[in-house]
Coordinates of N, CA and C in Angstrom, one line a residue:
M976 N 0.8 -1.2 0.0 CA 0.0 0.0 0.0 C 0.9 1.2 0.0
T977 N 0.5 2.2 -0.8 CA 1.3 3.5 -0.9 C 0.9 4.4 0.3
A978 N 1.8 5.4 0.5 CA 1.5 6.4 1.5 C 0.2 7.1 1.2
A979 N 0.0 7.4 -0.1 CA -1.2 8.1 -0.5 C -2.4 7.3 -0.2
A980 N -2.4 6.0 -0.3 CA -3.5 5.1 0.0 C -3.7 5.1 1.5
A981 N -2.7 5.0 2.3 CA -2.8 4.9 3.8 C -3.1 6.2 4.4
F982 N -2.6 7.3 3.8 CA -2.8 8.6 4.2 C -3.5 9.4 3.1
P983 N -4.8 9.3 3.0 CA -5.5 9.9 1.8 C -5.5 11.4 1.9
G984 N -5.8 12.0 0.7 CA -5.8 13.5 0.5 C -4.5 14.1 0.2
F985 N -3.6 13.3 -0.5 CA -2.3 13.8 -0.8 C -2.1 13.9 -2.3
A986 N -3.1 14.3 -3.1 CA -2.9 14.5 -4.5 C -2.5 16.0 -4.8
S987 N -1.9 16.2 -5.9 CA -1.4 17.5 -6.3 C -2.3 18.2 -7.2
P988 N -2.6 19.5 -7.0 CA -3.4 20.3 -7.9 C -2.7 20.5 -9.2
A989 N -3.4 20.5 -10.3 CA -2.8 20.6 -11.7 C -2.8 22.1 -12.1
V990 N -1.7 22.7 -12.0 CA -1.5 24.1 -12.4 C -0.2 24.2 -13.0
G991 N 0.0 25.1 -14.1 CA 1.2 25.2 -14.7 C 2.0 26.5 -14.5
F992 N 3.2 26.5 -14.9 CA 4.0 27.7 -14.7 C 3.6 28.9 -15.5
D993 N 2.7 28.7 -16.5 CA 2.2 29.8 -17.3 C 1.2 30.7 -16.4
Q994 N 0.9 30.2 -15.2 CA 0.1 30.9 -14.3 C 0.9 31.0 -12.9
P995 N 1.9 31.8 -12.8 CA 2.9 31.7 -11.7 C 2.2 32.0 -10.3
F996 N 1.3 32.9 -10.2 CA 0.7 33.1 -8.9 C -0.3 32.0 -8.5
E997 N -0.9 31.4 -9.5 CA -1.7 30.2 -9.2 C -0.9 29.1 -8.8
M998 N 0.3 29.0 -9.4 CA 1.3 27.9 -9.1 C 1.8 28.1 -7.6
L999 N 2.0 29.4 -7.2 CA 2.5 29.7 -5.9 C 1.4 29.3 -4.9
Q1000 N 0.1 29.5 -5.3 CA -1.0 29.2 -4.4 C -1.2 27.6 -4.3
A1001 N -0.9 27.0 -5.5 CA -1.0 25.5 -5.5 C 0.1 24.9 -4.5
C1002 N 1.2 25.6 -4.5 CA 2.3 25.2 -3.6 C 1.8 25.3 -2.2
H1003 N 1.1 26.3 -1.9 CA 0.5 26.5 -0.5 C -0.4 25.3 -0.2
E1004 N -1.2 24.9 -1.2 CA -2.1 23.7 -0.9 C -1.2 22.5 -0.6
R1005 N -0.1 22.3 -1.3 CA 0.8 21.2 -1.1 C 1.4 21.3 0.3
V1006 N 1.8 22.5 0.7 CA 2.3 22.7 2.0 C 1.3 22.2 3.1
E1007 N 0.1 22.7 2.9 CA -1.0 22.3 3.9 C -1.2 20.8 3.9
R1008 N -1.2 20.2 2.7 CA -1.4 18.7 2.6 C -0.2 18.0 3.3
S1009 N 1.0 18.5 3.0 CA 2.2 17.9 3.6 C 2.2 18.0 5.1
L1010 N 1.8 19.1 5.6 CA 1.7 19.3 7.1 C 0.6 18.4 7.7
A1011 N -0.5 18.3 7.0 CA -1.6 17.3 7.4 C -1.1 15.9 7.4
L1012 N -0.4 15.5 6.3 CA 0.2 14.2 6.2 C 1.1 14.0 7.4
L1013 N 2.0 14.9 7.7 CA 2.9 14.8 8.8 C 2.1 14.6 10.2
D1014 N 1.0 15.4 10.4 CA 0.2 15.1 11.5 C -0.3 13.8 11.6
R1015 N -0.9 13.3 10.5 CA -1.5 11.9 10.5 C -0.4 10.9 10.7
L1016 N 0.8 11.1 10.1 CA 1.9 10.3 10.3 C 2.3 10.1 11.8
V1017 N 2.5 11.3 12.5 CA 2.8 11.3 13.9 C 1.8 10.5 14.7
A1018 N 0.5 10.7 14.4 CA -0.5 10.0 15.2 C -0.5 8.5 14.8
H1019 N -0.3 8.2 13.5 CA -0.3 6.8 13.1 C 0.8 6.0 13.7
V1020 N 2.0 6.6 13.7 CA 3.2 5.9 14.2 C 3.1 5.8 15.8
R1021 N 2.5 6.8 16.4 CA 2.3 6.7 17.9 C 1.3 5.6 18.2
D1022 N 0.3 5.4 17.4 CA -0.8 4.5 17.7 C -0.6 3.1 17.2
H1023 N 0.2 3.0 16.0 CA 0.3 1.7 15.3 C 1.7 1.3 15.1
G1024 N 2.7 2.1 15.3 CA 4.1 1.8 15.1 C 4.4 2.0 13.6
H1025 N 5.6 1.6 13.2 CA 6.2 1.8 11.9 C 5.8 0.6 11.0
G1026 N 5.8 1.0 9.7 CA 5.6 -0.1 8.7 C 5.9 0.6 7.4
D1027 N 5.7 -0.1 6.3 CA 6.0 0.4 4.9 C 5.3 1.7 4.6
T1028 N 4.0 1.8 5.0 CA 3.3 3.0 4.7 C 3.8 4.2 5.5
S1029 N 4.1 4.0 6.7 CA 4.6 5.1 7.5 C 6.0 5.6 7.0
R1030 N 6.8 4.6 6.6 CA 8.1 5.0 6.1 C 8.0 5.8 4.7
S1031 N 7.0 5.3 3.9 CA 6.8 6.0 2.6 C 6.2 7.4 2.9
A1032 N 5.3 7.5 3.8 CA 4.8 8.9 4.2 C 5.8 9.8 4.7
A1033 N 6.7 9.2 5.5 CA 7.9 10.1 6.0 C 8.7 10.5 4.9
R1034 N 9.0 9.7 3.9 CA 9.8 10.1 2.7 C 9.0 11.1 1.9
D1035 N 7.7 11.0 1.8 CA 7.0 12.0 1.0 C 7.1 13.4 1.7
V1036 N 6.9 13.4 3.0 CA 7.0 14.7 3.8 C 8.5 15.3 3.6
L1037 N 9.4 14.4 3.8 CA 10.8 14.9 3.6 C 11.1 15.4 2.2
R1038 N 10.6 14.7 1.2 CA 10.8 15.2 -0.2 C 10.2 16.6 -0.4
Y1039 N 9.0 16.8 0.1 CA 8.3 18.1 -0.1 C 9.1 19.2 0.6
F1040 N 9.4 19.0 1.9 CA 10.0 20.1 2.6 C 11.6 20.2 2.3
D1041 N 12.2 19.2 1.8 CA 13.6 19.3 1.4 C 13.7 19.9 0.0
L1042 N 12.8 19.6 -0.9 CA 13.0 20.0 -2.3 C 12.0 21.1 -2.8
A1043 N 10.7 20.8 -2.6 CA 9.7 21.8 -3.2 C 9.6 23.0 -2.4
A1044 N 9.5 22.9 -1.1 CA 9.4 24.2 -0.2 C 10.5 25.1 -0.4
P1045 N 11.8 24.7 -0.5 CA 12.8 25.7 -0.8 C 12.7 26.4 -2.1
H1046 N 12.3 25.7 -3.2 CA 12.0 26.3 -4.5 C 10.9 27.3 -4.4
H1047 N 9.9 27.0 -3.6 CA 8.7 27.9 -3.4 C 9.2 29.2 -2.8
H1048 N 9.9 29.0 -1.7 CA 10.4 30.2 -1.0 C 11.3 31.1 -1.9
Q1049 N 12.1 30.4 -2.7 CA 13.0 31.1 -3.6 C 12.2 31.8 -4.7
D1050 N 11.1 31.2 -5.2 CA 10.2 31.9 -6.1 C 9.7 33.2 -5.5
E1051 N 9.3 33.1 -4.3 CA 8.7 34.3 -3.6 C 9.8 35.4 -3.4
E1052 N 11.0 34.9 -3.0 CA 12.0 35.9 -2.7 C 12.6 36.5 -4.0
L1053 N 12.5 35.9 -5.1 CA 12.9 36.4 -6.4 C 11.9 37.2 -7.1
H1054 N 10.6 36.9 -6.9 CA 9.6 37.4 -7.8 C 8.5 38.2 -7.1
V1055 N 8.2 37.9 -5.9 CA 7.1 38.6 -5.2 C 7.7 39.6 -4.2
L1056 N 8.5 39.2 -3.3 CA 8.9 40.1 -2.2 C 9.8 41.3 -2.7
P1057 N 10.6 41.2 -3.7 CA 11.3 42.4 -4.2 C 10.4 43.5 -4.6
R1058 N 9.2 43.2 -5.1 CA 8.2 44.2 -5.6 C 7.7 44.9 -4.3
L1059 N 7.5 44.2 -3.3 CA 7.0 44.8 -2.0 C 8.1 45.7 -1.4
L1060 N 9.3 45.1 -1.4 CA 10.4 45.9 -0.8 C 10.7 47.2 -1.5
A1061 N 10.4 47.2 -2.8 CA 10.6 48.4 -3.6 C 9.5 49.4 -3.5
S1062 N 8.5 49.1 -2.8 CA 7.3 49.9 -2.7 C 7.5 51.1 -1.9
N1063 N 6.8 52.2 -2.2 CA 6.8 53.4 -1.3 C 6.0 53.2 0.0
D1064 N 5.3 52.1 0.0 CA 4.4 51.8 1.2 C 5.2 51.1 2.3
A1065 N 5.3 51.7 3.4 CA 6.1 51.2 4.5 C 5.5 49.9 5.0
D1066 N 4.2 49.7 5.0 CA 3.5 48.5 5.4 C 3.9 47.3 4.5
L1067 N 3.9 47.6 3.2 CA 4.3 46.5 2.3 C 5.7 46.1 2.5
R1068 N 6.6 47.1 2.7 CA 8.0 46.7 2.9 C 8.2 45.9 4.2
A1069 N 7.4 46.3 5.2 CA 7.5 45.6 6.5 C 6.9 44.2 6.3
L1070 N 5.9 44.0 5.5 CA 5.3 42.7 5.3 C 6.4 41.9 4.6
A1071 N 7.0 42.4 3.6 CA 8.1 41.6 2.9 C 9.2 41.2 3.8
E1072 N 9.6 42.1 4.7 CA 10.7 41.7 5.6 C 10.2 40.6 6.6
Q1073 N 8.9 40.7 7.0 CA 8.4 39.7 7.9 C 8.3 38.4 7.2
L1074 N 7.9 38.3 5.9 CA 7.8 37.1 5.2 C 9.2 36.4 5.0
V1075 N 10.2 37.3 4.7 CA 11.6 36.7 4.6 C 12.0 36.2 5.9
A1076 N 11.8 36.9 7.0 CA 12.2 36.4 8.3 C 11.5 35.1 8.6
E1077 N 10.2 35.0 8.2 CA 9.5 33.7 8.5 C 10.1 32.6 7.7
H1078 N 10.5 32.8 6.4 CA 11.2 31.8 5.6 C 12.4 31.3 6.4
R1079 N 13.2 32.2 6.9 CA 14.4 31.8 7.7 C 14.0 30.9 8.9
R1080 N 13.0 31.4 9.6 CA 12.6 30.6 10.8 C 12.1 29.2 10.4
M1081 N 11.3 29.1 9.3 CA 10.9 27.8 8.8 C 12.1 26.9 8.4
E1082 N 13.1 27.5 7.9 CA 14.3 26.7 7.6 C 14.9 26.1 8.8
V1083 N 15.0 26.9 9.9 CA 15.6 26.5 11.2 C 14.7 25.4 11.8
L1084 N 13.4 25.6 11.7 CA 12.5 24.6 12.3 C 12.6 23.3 11.5
W1085 N 12.6 23.4 10.2 CA 12.6 22.2 9.3 C 14.0 21.4 9.5
A1086 N 15.1 22.1 9.7 CA 16.3 21.5 10.0 C 16.3 20.6 11.3
A1087 N 15.5 21.1 12.2 CA 15.3 20.3 13.4 C 14.4 19.1 13.2
L1088 N 13.2 19.4 12.6 CA 12.2 18.4 12.4 C 12.6 17.2 11.5
R1089 N 13.5 17.5 10.5 CA 13.8 16.5 9.5 C 14.6 15.3 10.1
G1090 N 15.4 15.6 11.1 CA 16.2 14.5 11.8 C 15.3 13.3 12.3
P1091 N 14.4 13.6 13.2 CA 13.5 12.5 13.6 C 12.7 11.9 12.5
L1092 N 12.3 12.7 11.6 CA 11.5 12.2 10.4 C 12.4 11.3 9.5
Q1093 N 13.6 11.7 9.3 CA 14.5 10.9 8.5 C 14.7 9.5 9.2
Q1094 N 14.8 9.5 10.5 CA 14.9 8.2 11.2 C 13.7 7.3 11.0
W1095 N 12.6 7.9 10.8 CA 11.3 7.2 10.6 C 11.4 6.5 9.2
T1096 N 12.3 6.9 8.3 CA 12.3 6.2 7.0 C 13.2 4.9 7.1
D1097 N 13.9 4.7 8.2 CA 14.7 3.5 8.3 C 13.9 2.3 8.5
D1098 N 14.5 1.1 8.2 CA 13.7 -0.1 8.3 C 13.3 -0.4 9.8
R1099 N 14.2 0.0 10.7 CA 13.9 -0.2 12.1 C 14.0 1.1 12.9
P1100 N 13.1 2.0 12.7 CA 13.2 3.3 13.4 C 13.3 3.1 14.9
V1101 N 14.0 4.0 15.6 CA 14.3 3.8 17.0 C 13.0 4.1 17.8
S1102 N 12.2 5.1 17.5 CA 11.1 5.5 18.3 C 9.8 5.6 17.6
T1103 N 8.7 5.5 18.3 CA 7.4 5.7 17.7 C 6.8 7.0 18.3
V1104 N 7.6 7.7 19.0 CA 7.2 9.1 19.5 C 7.9 10.1 18.8
F1105 N 7.3 11.1 18.2 CA 7.9 12.2 17.6 C 8.4 13.1 18.7
P1106 N 9.7 13.4 18.8 CA 10.3 14.1 19.9 C 10.1 15.6 19.9
L1107 N 9.7 16.2 18.8 CA 9.7 17.6 18.7 C 8.3 18.2 18.4
L1108 N 7.4 17.8 19.3 CA 6.0 18.3 19.0 C 5.9 19.8 19.1
D1109 N 6.6 20.4 20.0 CA 6.5 21.9 20.1 C 7.0 22.5 18.9
A1110 N 8.1 22.1 18.3 CA 8.7 22.6 17.1 C 7.7 22.4 15.9
L1111 N 7.1 21.2 15.9 CA 6.2 20.9 14.9 C 5.0 21.8 15.0
A1112 N 4.5 22.1 16.2 CA 3.3 23.0 16.3 C 3.7 24.4 15.9
E1113 N 4.9 24.8 16.2 CA 5.4 26.2 15.7 C 5.5 26.2 14.2
F1114 N 6.0 25.2 13.6 CA 6.2 25.1 12.2 C 4.8 25.2 11.4
K1115 N 3.8 24.4 12.0 CA 2.5 24.5 11.4 C 1.9 25.8 11.6
S1116 N 2.0 26.4 12.8 CA 1.4 27.7 13.0 C 2.0 28.8 12.2
L1117 N 3.3 28.7 12.1 CA 4.1 29.7 11.3 C 3.6 29.6 9.8
Y1118 N 3.5 28.5 9.3 CA 3.0 28.3 7.9 C 1.6 28.8 7.7
A1119 N 0.7 28.5 8.7 CA -0.7 29.0 8.5 C -0.8 30.5 8.4
G1120 N -0.1 31.2 9.3 CA -0.2 32.7 9.2 C 0.6 33.2 8.0
H1121 N 1.7 32.6 7.7 CA 2.5 33.0 6.5 C 1.7 32.9 5.2
I1122 N 1.1 31.8 5.0 CA 0.3 31.6 3.8 C -0.8 32.6 3.7
A1123 N -1.5 32.8 4.8 CA -2.6 33.9 4.8 C -2.1 35.2 4.4
R1124 N -0.9 35.6 5.0 CA -0.4 36.9 4.7 C 0.0 37.0 3.2
E1125 N 0.6 36.0 2.7 CA 1.0 36.0 1.3 C -0.2 36.0 0.4
E1126 N -1.2 35.2 0.6 CA -2.3 35.1 -0.3 C -3.2 36.3 -0.2
D1127 N -3.4 36.8 1.0 CA -4.3 38.0 1.2 C -3.6 39.3 0.9
H1128 N -2.4 39.4 1.0 CA -1.7 40.7 0.9 C -0.6 40.7 -0.1
A1129 N 0.4 39.9 0.1 CA 1.7 40.0 -0.8 C 1.4 39.6 -2.2
Y1130 N 0.7 38.5 -2.5 CA 0.5 38.1 -3.9 C -0.3 39.2 -4.7
P1131 N -1.4 39.6 -4.1 CA -2.2 40.6 -4.9 C -1.4 41.9 -5.2
Q1132 N -0.6 42.3 -4.2 CA 0.1 43.6 -4.4 C 1.2 43.3 -5.5
A1133 N 1.9 42.2 -5.4 CA 3.0 41.9 -6.4 C 2.4 41.7 -7.8
R1134 N 1.3 41.0 -7.8 CA 0.7 40.7 -9.1 C 0.2 41.9 -9.8
A1135 N -0.3 42.9 -9.1 CA -0.8 44.1 -9.7 C 0.3 44.9 -10.4
A1136 N 1.6 44.7 -9.9 CA 2.7 45.4 -10.5 C 3.3 44.7 -11.8
L1137 N 2.7 43.6 -12.2 CA 3.2 42.8 -13.3 C 2.3 42.8 -14.5
D1138 N 2.8 43.0 -15.7 CA 2.1 42.8 -16.9 C 2.2 41.4 -17.4
G1139 N 1.5 41.1 -18.5 CA 1.5 39.7 -19.1 C 2.9 39.2 -19.4
A1140 N 3.8 40.1 -20.0 CA 5.1 39.6 -20.3 C 5.9 39.3 -19.0
A1141 N 5.8 40.1 -18.0 CA 6.5 39.9 -16.8 C 6.0 38.6 -16.1
L1142 N 4.7 38.4 -16.2 CA 4.2 37.1 -15.6 C 4.7 35.9 -16.3
A1143 N 4.7 36.0 -17.7 CA 5.3 34.9 -18.4 C 6.8 34.7 -18.1
G1144 N 7.5 35.7 -18.0 CA 8.9 35.6 -17.6 C 9.1 35.0 -16.3
M1145 N 8.3 35.4 -15.3 CA 8.3 34.8 -14.0 C 8.1 33.4 -14.0
G1146 N 7.0 32.9 -14.7 CA 6.7 31.5 -14.8 C 7.8 30.7 -15.5
A1147 N 8.3 31.3 -16.6 CA 9.4 30.6 -17.3 C 10.6 30.4 -16.4
E1148 N 11.0 31.4 -15.6 CA 12.2 31.3 -14.7 C 11.9 30.3 -13.6
M1149 N 10.7 30.3 -13.1 CA 10.3 29.3 -12.0 C 10.5 27.9 -12.6
S1150 N 10.0 27.7 -13.8 CA 10.1 26.4 -14.4 C 11.5 26.0 -14.7
A1151 N 12.3 26.9 -15.3 CA 13.7 26.6 -15.6 C 14.5 26.2 -14.4
R1152 N 14.2 27.0 -13.3 CA 15.0 26.7 -12.1 C 14.7 25.2 -11.6
R1153 N 13.5 24.8 -11.7 CA 13.2 23.4 -11.3 C 13.8 22.3 -12.2
R1154 N 14.1 22.7 -13.4 CA 14.7 21.8 -14.4 C 16.2 21.9 -14.3
G1155 N 16.7 22.8 -13.4 CA 18.2 22.9 -13.2 C 18.8 23.8 -14.2
M1156 N 18.1 24.6 -14.9 CA 18.6 25.5 -15.9 C 19.0 26.8 -15.4
V1157 N 18.5 27.2 -14.2 CA 18.8 28.5 -13.6 C 19.3 28.2 -12.2
S1158 N 20.4 28.9 -11.8 CA 20.8 28.7 -10.4 C 20.9 30.1 -9.8
R1159 N 20.4 30.2 -8.6 CA 20.5 31.5 -7.9 C 20.6 31.2 -6.4

């Protein structure tokens, strides 16, 4: 049985890079699903122990937060937040600075959380208790507020400053970076 079958609700929305802000929002949906999967995984392992499905689910969460989440943050820091930082509006600049600081805090939290989760991918994990529940709660809470600030304020403001050609360029660059054609 796959992790998706044992831990339902982990399909990806279909959106392309030709719609970069929709892609950013779809990434937020994947963040939320990955966090929900992590919650279900912690409860499942605590209540039922480890098995193939829990190891697979742990690998899925690791893959998302090790690979996709950093690309997403980079997309925002290259294409969204500079527009807010260049604004004459002090509140928008402060929002951009807050979002960057939150990205850094998420990185620190993930660095701590990934260790125990990585152990859960082993054939014989040491523990069935996730040792960093407070850090996990902070990680989830930080993402919840962060996503709301981006979708409610940062994305609409940045999008308003972009024409069709700029949006197309943004999407092309996001896609190219994921194919390894752009490094920043």
